[in-house]
Amino acid sequence: MRPTTLLLLASILPLAACSHAGTNSTADTAPLPPKGAEGAHACRPEALEAFTGKTADEATIKKLVADSGARNARVVKPGMAVTMDFRQDRVTVHVDEQNRIERASCG
């Protein structure tokens, strides 16, 4: 074999070891929610604006979740890292340093 062929094979083989044959194992896929479950707890954004400026205490967050129709909430503090995944059954609440709600959005 020529040296360039060996070099090419040496660079391709590690990549081949990381790939899979496309099997559909349960480890590769997340379970699907039951039909109709996503609509039952879909967040309604029109209910969120009324909470801007309020203190994000436990009672306020519970009321925000109930009024929005969401299943749960995540409170994002300044500088906090969050995932960018969208979940229609969640409300994301951004607070300032004094724990006042700056904005809330579905997802």
mmCIF file of C-alpha atoms in Angstrom:
data_model
loop_
_atom_site.group_PDB
_atom_site.id
_atom_site.type_symbol
_atom_site.label_atom_id
_atom_site.label_comp_id
_atom_site.label_asym_id
_atom_site.label_seq_id
_atom_site.Cartn_x
_atom_site.Cartn_y
_atom_site.Cartn_z
ATOM 1 C CA MET A 1 0.000 0.000 0.000
ATOM 2 C CA ARG A 2 1.044 3.526 -0.628
ATOM 3 C CA PRO A 3 1.670 5.829 2.360
ATOM 4 C CA THR A 4 -1.230 8.142 1.391
ATOM 5 C CA THR A 5 -3.640 5.198 1.380
ATOM 6 C CA LEU A 6 -2.471 4.169 4.846
ATOM 7 C CA LEU A 7 -2.885 7.731 6.075
ATOM 8 C CA LEU A 8 -6.409 7.889 4.658
ATOM 9 C CA LEU A 9 -7.368 4.592 6.297
ATOM 10 C CA ALA A 10 -5.862 5.709 9.607
ATOM 11 C CA SER A 11 -8.029 8.834 9.578
ATOM 12 C CA ILE A 12 -11.266 7.076 8.526
ATOM 13 C CA LEU A 13 -11.195 4.055 10.842
ATOM 14 C CA PRO A 14 -11.715 5.987 14.105
ATOM 15 C CA LEU A 15 -14.763 7.679 12.572
ATOM 16 C CA ALA A 16 -16.220 4.345 11.485
ATOM 17 C CA ALA A 17 -15.935 3.065 15.034
ATOM 18 C CA CYS A 18 -18.150 5.921 16.273
ATOM 19 C CA SER A 19 -20.948 5.354 13.789
ATOM 20 C CA HIS A 20 -23.806 2.898 14.073
ATOM 21 C CA ALA A 21 -25.814 0.951 11.564
ATOM 22 C CA GLY A 22 -28.969 2.977 12.155
ATOM 23 C CA THR A 23 -30.692 0.486 14.384
ATOM 24 C CA ASN A 24 -33.642 1.826 16.287
ATOM 25 C CA SER A 25 -32.781 0.857 19.849
ATOM 26 C CA THR A 26 -34.601 2.237 22.866
ATOM 27 C CA ALA A 27 -31.386 3.874 24.055
ATOM 28 C CA ASP A 28 -31.303 6.079 20.945
ATOM 29 C CA THR A 29 -34.864 7.375 21.105
ATOM 30 C CA ALA A 30 -36.898 9.046 23.802
ATOM 31 C CA PRO A 31 -40.331 7.608 24.505
ATOM 32 C CA LEU A 32 -43.177 9.436 22.842
ATOM 33 C CA PRO A 33 -45.813 11.005 25.091
ATOM 34 C CA PRO A 34 -49.299 9.527 24.901
ATOM 35 C CA LYS A 35 -51.594 10.975 22.248
ATOM 36 C CA GLY A 36 -53.276 14.143 23.448
ATOM 37 C CA ALA A 37 -50.928 14.600 26.409
ATOM 38 C CA GLU A 38 -49.093 17.531 24.880
ATOM 39 C CA GLY A 39 -52.297 19.483 24.295
ATOM 40 C CA ALA A 40 -53.571 18.885 27.805
ATOM 41 C CA HIS A 41 -50.751 20.901 29.361
ATOM 42 C CA ALA A 42 -49.791 23.251 26.539
ATOM 43 C CA CYS A 43 -48.635 26.611 27.838
ATOM 44 C CA ARG A 44 -50.805 29.620 26.933
ATOM 45 C CA PRO A 45 -48.565 32.704 26.491
ATOM 46 C CA GLU A 46 -51.400 35.226 26.871
ATOM 47 C CA ALA A 47 -51.602 34.437 30.598
ATOM 48 C CA LEU A 48 -47.944 35.224 31.312
ATOM 49 C CA GLU A 49 -47.692 39.004 30.912
ATOM 50 C CA ALA A 50 -49.668 39.688 34.086
ATOM 51 C CA PHE A 51 -46.813 38.261 36.196
ATOM 52 C CA THR A 52 -44.102 40.662 34.978
ATOM 53 C CA GLY A 53 -42.678 42.639 37.914
ATOM 54 C CA LYS A 54 -43.967 40.293 40.624
ATOM 55 C CA THR A 55 -41.658 38.483 43.029
ATOM 56 C CA ALA A 56 -41.023 34.925 41.906
ATOM 57 C CA ASP A 57 -41.860 33.203 45.176
ATOM 58 C CA GLU A 58 -43.271 29.683 45.318
ATOM 59 C CA ALA A 59 -46.912 30.800 45.435
ATOM 60 C CA THR A 60 -46.498 33.143 42.447
ATOM 61 C CA ILE A 61 -44.774 30.469 40.352
ATOM 62 C CA LYS A 62 -47.506 27.941 41.195
ATOM 63 C CA LYS A 63 -50.181 30.466 40.156
ATOM 64 C CA LEU A 64 -48.259 31.292 36.974
ATOM 65 C CA VAL A 65 -48.084 27.588 36.057
ATOM 66 C CA ALA A 66 -51.781 27.089 36.816
ATOM 67 C CA ASP A 67 -52.908 30.203 34.905
ATOM 68 C CA SER A 68 -50.742 29.382 31.880
ATOM 69 C CA GLY A 69 -51.927 25.777 31.667
ATOM 70 C CA ALA A 70 -48.345 24.504 31.694
ATOM 71 C CA ARG A 71 -47.274 21.401 33.570
ATOM 72 C CA ASN A 72 -44.195 22.944 35.195
ATOM 73 C CA ALA A 73 -41.877 25.952 35.269
ATOM 74 C CA ARG A 74 -38.190 26.652 35.248
ATOM 75 C CA VAL A 75 -36.889 29.816 36.848
ATOM 76 C CA VAL A 76 -33.844 31.313 35.123
ATOM 77 C CA LYS A 77 -31.655 33.572 37.237
ATOM 78 C CA PRO A 78 -29.157 36.087 35.789
ATOM 79 C CA GLY A 79 -26.139 34.341 34.249
ATOM 80 C CA MET A 80 -27.685 30.903 34.595
ATOM 81 C CA ALA A 81 -27.083 28.438 31.752
ATOM 82 C CA VAL A 82 -30.177 26.759 30.316
ATOM 83 C CA THR A 83 -30.886 24.315 27.521
ATOM 84 C CA MET A 84 -32.487 25.588 24.337
ATOM 85 C CA ASP A 85 -35.012 22.773 24.033
ATOM 86 C CA PHE A 86 -38.636 23.760 23.530
ATOM 87 C CA ARG A 87 -41.260 22.071 25.672
ATOM 88 C CA GLN A 88 -44.805 23.229 25.138
ATOM 89 C CA ASP A 89 -45.805 22.016 28.610
ATOM 90 C CA ARG A 90 -43.275 24.274 30.391
ATOM 91 C CA VAL A 91 -43.105 27.969 31.173
ATOM 92 C CA THR A 92 -39.688 29.618 31.479
ATOM 93 C CA VAL A 93 -39.526 32.491 33.967
ATOM 94 C CA HIS A 94 -36.603 34.952 33.782
ATOM 95 C CA VAL A 95 -35.932 36.815 37.032
ATOM 96 C CA ASP A 96 -33.583 39.663 37.989
ATOM 97 C CA GLU A 97 -31.158 39.847 40.927
ATOM 98 C CA GLN A 98 -34.024 40.733 43.298
ATOM 99 C CA ASN A 99 -36.021 37.670 42.151
ATOM 100 C CA ARG A 100 -38.589 39.806 40.301
ATOM 101 C CA ILE A 101 -40.034 38.376 37.121
ATOM 102 C CA GLU A 102 -38.625 40.170 34.090
ATOM 103 C CA ARG A 103 -40.417 38.024 31.525
ATOM 104 C CA ALA A 104 -42.027 34.616 31.160
ATOM 105 C CA SER A 105 -42.426 32.568 28.016
ATOM 106 C CA CYS A 106 -43.703 29.196 26.954
ATOM 107 C CA GLY A 107 -41.060 26.601 26.311
#
